[in-house]
Amino acid sequence: MKKFTMEDLMAYCSQYGFIFRGSEIYGGLANTWDYGPLGTRFKNNIKDAWRYFFIQTWDNSYELDSDILMNPAVWEASGHLAGFSDPLLDCRSCKTRHRADNLINEYNSEANADTMTQEEMLHYIKENQIPCPKCGKSDFTDIRQFNLMFATQRGVTEEGAAAIYLRPENAQGEYVNFLNVMRTMRTKLPFGIGQIGKAFRNEITPGNFTFRTIEFEQMEYQTFCRKGEDEALYEYFKSYGIQFFEFLGIKTEHLRHHDHEKLAHYAKAACDIEYLFPFGWGEINGTHNRTDFDLTRHQEYSGKSLEYFEEETKEKYIPYIIESTYGLDRIVLALLFEALEEEELEKGETRQVLRLSPSLAPVKINVLPLIKKRHAEKALEIYKGLKRKYMVSYDDAGNIGKRYRRGDVIGTPYAVTVDDDTLEKGIVTVRQRDTMEQIRLPYSELESYFRDKFQF
Ligand code: GAP
């Protein structure tokens, strides 16, 4: 079976309307991408799957939509203003900028720069004369910490303006609304707040298509609990993440846990779920035991008590938080790699097929008149009927084989073909994308046939 490279997938996404280069007609903007009509639907279906898995089927689980722009004090409290940075250095020869940890990890994958201090990284780079990936010389500046948050100005004039930031993670919106959600939902610990939303990071390293972008979407889930419950919940979310990815259609052997040795300033334990991309293993989810760090800091900086009062024990305490965050754009990418296949057929023919789970497919059913002149009217009537319930397409251009292939390549799980039997006996053909099997059934039964085929 053909292995698709990142370049293959980029070409596929652009050709079929999944993902386009950001600001393409202006030559693009590094590490930005726009989702096309099919990519947008696909992404929305993944969001629905996440909602099903994390909100709908759970008790005490609430969704939030907090603002991207927040009071700057939030980022002081969270530690992002002081510590959310990458160690960068410049090549004096060709003037390109690089991340010190990446230079080391790419030079020697055993070196583990993640556990080194800034001084240790600089020493390692100099001692090993690590070459610049662009020009090959080894002449770097000192390492400087570069904050990843995008700042903008709030205010009418520049002089009177105050800096505000595009959020680098969704999480803080959930934390500052912890009391609001608890009060209005009349809930008790443990409970969860989930949110799907954009985050922004001034990433300078090459993006690997949508793997690393400066604007991306996260599906975050925060569980507020009492101390002592945190460790079991942390383990639970680690394995629930694998279940979620398997549900989306990722093979178990393409997933692994990666426990962190070097922890972020807020975490007591952290673990990623990684997917095996063509460029190697890459993080698609992060689960952290954030302890009571965040709420304690927000209590301190806001002056507002964020303590929880437990009626049974009459105890007051700051809840612990277990966070499990999913990178939506990386999941889109992983699922496309997982599903796209070039299949060998009989007589040396091949077809490209996107074997997405039917629930995630951007288009569910493709309605086809066998002969446009004769069958279009009935086919359009069936198309309009199905359209009320599902995302359906209608295709009357070219021979039927080509039209089946057009549905296969974008992952449409079913095709309904209208022919003379439809006009005379009310019978249509339903073709299945993966097996290419065809069944005949009365079109009056289409609704019940499709009823349990899609979850979202
Ligand atoms: N609130 C915790 C948090 O933001 P993170 O590990 O920095 O944790 C969570 O990010 C997820 O967001 C990652 O697992 C990844 O899937 C995604 N992500 C992070 N940076 C990204 C970027 N520059 N481009 C695309 N996705 C990114």
PDB file of C-alpha atoms in Angstrom, residues 32-198:
ATOM      1  CA  THR A  32      -1.144  29.575   8.810  1.00  0.00           C
ATOM      2  CA  TRP A  33      -3.746  27.454   7.014  1.00  0.00           C
ATOM      3  CA  ASP A  34      -7.398  27.891   6.064  1.00  0.00           C
ATOM      4  CA  TYR A  35      -9.901  25.060   6.247  1.00  0.00           C
ATOM      5  CA  GLY A  36     -11.926  24.621   3.077  1.00  0.00           C
ATOM      6  CA  PRO A  37     -15.532  23.441   2.841  1.00  0.00           C
ATOM      7  CA  LEU A  38     -14.737  19.761   3.427  1.00  0.00           C
ATOM      8  CA  GLY A  39     -12.079  20.434   6.047  1.00  0.00           C
ATOM      9  CA  THR A  40     -14.476  22.652   7.994  1.00  0.00           C
ATOM     10  CA  ARG A  41     -17.184  19.997   8.043  1.00  0.00           C
ATOM     11  CA  PHE A  42     -14.704  17.318   8.985  1.00  0.00           C
ATOM     12  CA  LYS A  43     -13.374  19.441  11.830  1.00  0.00           C
ATOM     13  CA  ASN A  44     -16.918  20.170  13.044  1.00  0.00           C
ATOM     14  CA  ASN A  45     -17.678  16.443  13.089  1.00  0.00           C
ATOM     15  CA  ILE A  46     -14.605  15.830  15.261  1.00  0.00           C
ATOM     16  CA  LYS A  47     -15.812  18.570  17.609  1.00  0.00           C
ATOM     17  CA  ASP A  48     -19.178  16.836  17.816  1.00  0.00           C
ATOM     18  CA  ALA A  49     -17.451  13.542  18.612  1.00  0.00           C
ATOM     19  CA  TRP A  50     -15.507  15.265  21.401  1.00  0.00           C
ATOM     20  CA  ARG A  51     -18.735  16.819  22.737  1.00  0.00           C
ATOM     21  CA  TYR A  52     -20.353  13.404  22.701  1.00  0.00           C
ATOM     22  CA  PHE A  53     -17.414  11.821  24.500  1.00  0.00           C
ATOM     23  CA  PHE A  54     -16.715  14.536  27.056  1.00  0.00           C
ATOM     24  CA  ILE A  55     -19.921  16.507  27.592  1.00  0.00           C
ATOM     25  CA  GLN A  56     -23.071  14.713  26.455  1.00  0.00           C
ATOM     26  CA  THR A  57     -22.428  11.249  27.911  1.00  0.00           C
ATOM     27  CA  TRP A  58     -20.995  12.491  31.221  1.00  0.00           C
ATOM     28  CA  ASP A  59     -22.662  13.822  34.319  1.00  0.00           C
ATOM     29  CA  ASN A  60     -21.539  17.146  35.802  1.00  0.00           C
ATOM     30  CA  SER A  61     -19.841  18.107  32.590  1.00  0.00           C
ATOM     31  CA  TYR A  62     -20.331  21.581  31.106  1.00  0.00           C
ATOM     32  CA  GLU A  63     -19.245  23.351  27.969  1.00  0.00           C
ATOM     33  CA  LEU A  64     -17.991  26.919  27.959  1.00  0.00           C
ATOM     34  CA  ASP A  65     -17.194  29.522  25.324  1.00  0.00           C
ATOM     35  CA  SER A  66     -14.959  32.082  26.973  1.00  0.00           C
ATOM     36  CA  ASP A  67     -13.310  35.061  25.280  1.00  0.00           C
ATOM     37  CA  ILE A  68      -9.936  34.897  23.569  1.00  0.00           C
ATOM     38  CA  LEU A  69      -8.939  38.261  25.040  1.00  0.00           C
ATOM     39  CA  MET A  70      -8.701  38.318  28.814  1.00  0.00           C
ATOM     40  CA  ASN A  71      -7.617  40.698  31.528  1.00  0.00           C
ATOM     41  CA  PRO A  72      -3.773  40.748  31.303  1.00  0.00           C
ATOM     42  CA  ALA A  73      -3.592  39.928  35.015  1.00  0.00           C
ATOM     43  CA  VAL A  74      -4.776  36.434  34.067  1.00  0.00           C
ATOM     44  CA  TRP A  75      -1.479  35.830  32.263  1.00  0.00           C
ATOM     45  CA  GLU A  76       0.530  37.142  35.179  1.00  0.00           C
ATOM     46  CA  ALA A  77      -1.289  34.783  37.495  1.00  0.00           C
ATOM     47  CA  SER A  78      -0.996  31.817  35.152  1.00  0.00           C
ATOM     48  CA  GLY A  79       2.754  32.345  34.781  1.00  0.00           C
ATOM     49  CA  HIS A  80       2.579  32.785  31.002  1.00  0.00           C
ATOM     50  CA  LEU A  81       3.963  36.333  31.020  1.00  0.00           C
ATOM     51  CA  ALA A  82       7.045  35.301  32.946  1.00  0.00           C
ATOM     52  CA  GLY A  83       7.613  31.793  31.714  1.00  0.00           C
ATOM     53  CA  PHE A  84       5.856  30.828  28.474  1.00  0.00           C
ATOM     54  CA  SER A  85       8.850  31.053  26.210  1.00  0.00           C
ATOM     55  CA  ASP A  86      11.081  29.150  23.805  1.00  0.00           C
ATOM     56  CA  PRO A  87      14.899  29.186  23.982  1.00  0.00           C
ATOM     57  CA  LEU A  88      15.953  30.827  20.714  1.00  0.00           C
ATOM     58  CA  LEU A  89      19.291  31.630  19.106  1.00  0.00           C
ATOM     59  CA  ASP A  90      20.293  33.170  15.785  1.00  0.00           C
ATOM     60  CA  CYS A  91      22.768  31.915  13.236  1.00  0.00           C
ATOM     61  CA  ARG A  92      25.285  34.787  12.837  1.00  0.00           C
ATOM     62  CA  SER A  93      26.153  33.608   9.350  1.00  0.00           C
ATOM     63  CA  CYS A  94      22.760  33.290   7.590  1.00  0.00           C
ATOM     64  CA  LYS A  95      20.652  35.246  10.152  1.00  0.00           C
ATOM     65  CA  THR A  96      18.064  32.495  10.620  1.00  0.00           C
ATOM     66  CA  ARG A  97      16.481  31.905  14.026  1.00  0.00           C
ATOM     67  CA  HIS A  98      16.268  28.471  15.669  1.00  0.00           C
ATOM     68  CA  ARG A  99      15.025  26.794  18.816  1.00  0.00           C
ATOM     69  CA  ALA A 100      17.996  25.576  20.822  1.00  0.00           C
ATOM     70  CA  ASP A 101      16.204  22.442  22.078  1.00  0.00           C
ATOM     71  CA  ASN A 102      15.215  21.460  18.535  1.00  0.00           C
ATOM     72  CA  LEU A 103      18.774  21.930  17.227  1.00  0.00           C
ATOM     73  CA  ILE A 104      20.005  19.519  19.890  1.00  0.00           C
ATOM     74  CA  ASN A 105      17.213  16.949  19.570  1.00  0.00           C
ATOM     75  CA  GLU A 106      17.565  16.879  15.783  1.00  0.00           C
ATOM     76  CA  TYR A 107      21.362  16.579  16.034  1.00  0.00           C
ATOM     77  CA  ASN A 108      21.156  13.710  18.531  1.00  0.00           C
ATOM     78  CA  SER A 109      17.749  12.191  19.340  1.00  0.00           C
ATOM     79  CA  GLU A 110      19.279  10.578  22.479  1.00  0.00           C
ATOM     80  CA  ALA A 111      20.455  13.932  23.907  1.00  0.00           C
ATOM     81  CA  ASN A 112      17.066  14.929  25.395  1.00  0.00           C
ATOM     82  CA  ALA A 113      17.349  18.720  25.407  1.00  0.00           C
ATOM     83  CA  ASP A 114      13.998  18.907  27.228  1.00  0.00           C
ATOM     84  CA  THR A 115      15.801  18.112  30.480  1.00  0.00           C
ATOM     85  CA  MET A 116      18.654  20.653  29.965  1.00  0.00           C
ATOM     86  CA  THR A 117      18.963  24.155  31.389  1.00  0.00           C
ATOM     87  CA  GLN A 118      19.628  27.092  29.059  1.00  0.00           C
ATOM     88  CA  GLU A 119      23.351  27.034  29.939  1.00  0.00           C
ATOM     89  CA  GLU A 120      23.583  23.291  29.359  1.00  0.00           C
ATOM     90  CA  MET A 121      21.961  23.669  25.927  1.00  0.00           C
ATOM     91  CA  LEU A 122      24.390  26.401  24.871  1.00  0.00           C
ATOM     92  CA  HIS A 123      27.336  24.352  26.122  1.00  0.00           C
ATOM     93  CA  TYR A 124      26.109  21.263  24.240  1.00  0.00           C
ATOM     94  CA  ILE A 125      25.648  23.208  20.977  1.00  0.00           C
ATOM     95  CA  LYS A 126      29.134  24.752  21.202  1.00  0.00           C
ATOM     96  CA  GLU A 127      30.897  21.590  22.306  1.00  0.00           C
ATOM     97  CA  ASN A 128      29.371  19.534  19.492  1.00  0.00           C
ATOM     98  CA  GLN A 129      29.699  22.330  16.914  1.00  0.00           C
ATOM     99  CA  ILE A 130      26.093  21.681  15.891  1.00  0.00           C
ATOM    100  CA  PRO A 131      25.645  23.097  12.378  1.00  0.00           C
ATOM    101  CA  CYS A 132      22.936  25.557  11.347  1.00  0.00           C
ATOM    102  CA  PRO A 133      20.255  23.570   9.443  1.00  0.00           C
ATOM    103  CA  LYS A 134      20.115  26.372   6.838  1.00  0.00           C
ATOM    104  CA  CYS A 135      23.779  27.219   6.039  1.00  0.00           C
ATOM    105  CA  GLY A 136      25.783  24.477   7.765  1.00  0.00           C
ATOM    106  CA  LYS A 137      28.011  26.893   9.783  1.00  0.00           C
ATOM    107  CA  SER A 138      28.191  26.659  13.565  1.00  0.00           C
ATOM    108  CA  ASP A 139      28.239  30.272  14.705  1.00  0.00           C
ATOM    109  CA  PHE A 140      25.279  31.009  16.970  1.00  0.00           C
ATOM    110  CA  THR A 141      24.382  33.897  19.293  1.00  0.00           C
ATOM    111  CA  ASP A 142      23.602  33.255  22.956  1.00  0.00           C
ATOM    112  CA  ILE A 143      20.241  31.751  23.795  1.00  0.00           C
ATOM    113  CA  ARG A 144      17.431  34.194  24.603  1.00  0.00           C
ATOM    114  CA  GLN A 145      13.984  33.334  25.936  1.00  0.00           C
ATOM    115  CA  PHE A 146      11.297  34.451  23.497  1.00  0.00           C
ATOM    116  CA  ASN A 147       7.729  34.742  24.833  1.00  0.00           C
ATOM    117  CA  LEU A 148       5.249  32.846  22.671  1.00  0.00           C
ATOM    118  CA  MET A 149       2.238  35.040  23.403  1.00  0.00           C
ATOM    119  CA  PHE A 150       0.951  37.421  20.743  1.00  0.00           C
ATOM    120  CA  ALA A 151       0.431  40.868  22.238  1.00  0.00           C
ATOM    121  CA  THR A 152      -1.859  43.542  20.912  1.00  0.00           C
ATOM    122  CA  GLN A 153      -2.885  46.985  22.141  1.00  0.00           C
ATOM    123  CA  ARG A 154      -6.135  47.970  23.723  1.00  0.00           C
ATOM    124  CA  GLY A 155      -6.920  51.654  23.657  1.00  0.00           C
ATOM    125  CA  VAL A 156      -7.483  54.496  21.247  1.00  0.00           C
ATOM    126  CA  THR A 157      -4.009  56.005  21.132  1.00  0.00           C
ATOM    127  CA  GLU A 158      -0.779  54.072  21.285  1.00  0.00           C
ATOM    128  CA  GLU A 159       0.503  56.086  24.258  1.00  0.00           C
ATOM    129  CA  GLY A 160      -2.506  55.336  26.412  1.00  0.00           C
ATOM    130  CA  ALA A 161      -2.857  51.768  25.213  1.00  0.00           C
ATOM    131  CA  ALA A 162      -2.438  48.746  27.423  1.00  0.00           C
ATOM    132  CA  ALA A 163      -1.011  45.460  26.183  1.00  0.00           C
ATOM    133  CA  ILE A 164      -3.430  42.569  25.994  1.00  0.00           C
ATOM    134  CA  TYR A 165      -2.753  39.076  24.707  1.00  0.00           C
ATOM    135  CA  LEU A 166      -4.300  36.522  22.414  1.00  0.00           C
ATOM    136  CA  ARG A 167      -4.740  33.490  24.660  1.00  0.00           C
ATOM    137  CA  PRO A 168      -2.038  30.832  24.220  1.00  0.00           C
ATOM    138  CA  GLU A 169      -4.330  28.164  25.717  1.00  0.00           C
ATOM    139  CA  ASN A 170      -8.055  27.840  26.456  1.00  0.00           C
ATOM    140  CA  ALA A 171      -7.542  26.655  30.013  1.00  0.00           C
ATOM    141  CA  GLN A 172      -7.469  30.006  31.786  1.00  0.00           C
ATOM    142  CA  GLY A 173     -10.991  30.801  30.538  1.00  0.00           C
ATOM    143  CA  GLU A 174     -12.208  27.676  32.297  1.00  0.00           C
ATOM    144  CA  TYR A 175     -10.336  28.496  35.509  1.00  0.00           C
ATOM    145  CA  VAL A 176     -11.585  32.071  35.847  1.00  0.00           C
ATOM    146  CA  ASN A 177     -15.144  30.807  35.310  1.00  0.00           C
ATOM    147  CA  PHE A 178     -14.850  27.974  37.808  1.00  0.00           C
ATOM    148  CA  LEU A 179     -17.106  29.714  40.370  1.00  0.00           C
ATOM    149  CA  ASN A 180     -19.620  30.913  37.748  1.00  0.00           C
ATOM    150  CA  VAL A 181     -20.109  27.438  36.341  1.00  0.00           C
ATOM    151  CA  MET A 182     -20.313  25.794  39.751  1.00  0.00           C
ATOM    152  CA  ARG A 183     -22.895  28.329  40.969  1.00  0.00           C
ATOM    153  CA  THR A 184     -25.114  28.436  37.901  1.00  0.00           C
ATOM    154  CA  MET A 185     -25.068  24.691  37.261  1.00  0.00           C
ATOM    155  CA  ARG A 186     -25.561  24.023  41.012  1.00  0.00           C
ATOM    156  CA  THR A 187     -22.860  21.395  40.860  1.00  0.00           C
ATOM    157  CA  LYS A 188     -20.383  19.903  43.280  1.00  0.00           C
ATOM    158  CA  LEU A 189     -16.908  18.460  43.014  1.00  0.00           C
ATOM    159  CA  PRO A 190     -15.843  16.597  41.021  1.00  0.00           C
ATOM    160  CA  PHE A 191     -17.105  18.341  37.895  1.00  0.00           C
ATOM    161  CA  GLY A 192     -15.719  19.243  34.494  1.00  0.00           C
ATOM    162  CA  ILE A 193     -15.590  22.228  32.183  1.00  0.00           C
ATOM    163  CA  GLY A 194     -14.765  21.683  28.536  1.00  0.00           C
ATOM    164  CA  GLN A 195     -14.145  24.215  25.842  1.00  0.00           C
ATOM    165  CA  ILE A 196     -13.381  24.216  22.145  1.00  0.00           C
ATOM    166  CA  GLY A 197     -11.610  27.318  20.958  1.00  0.00           C
ATOM    167  CA  LYS A 198      -8.722  28.996  19.246  1.00  0.00           C
TER     168      LYS A 198
END
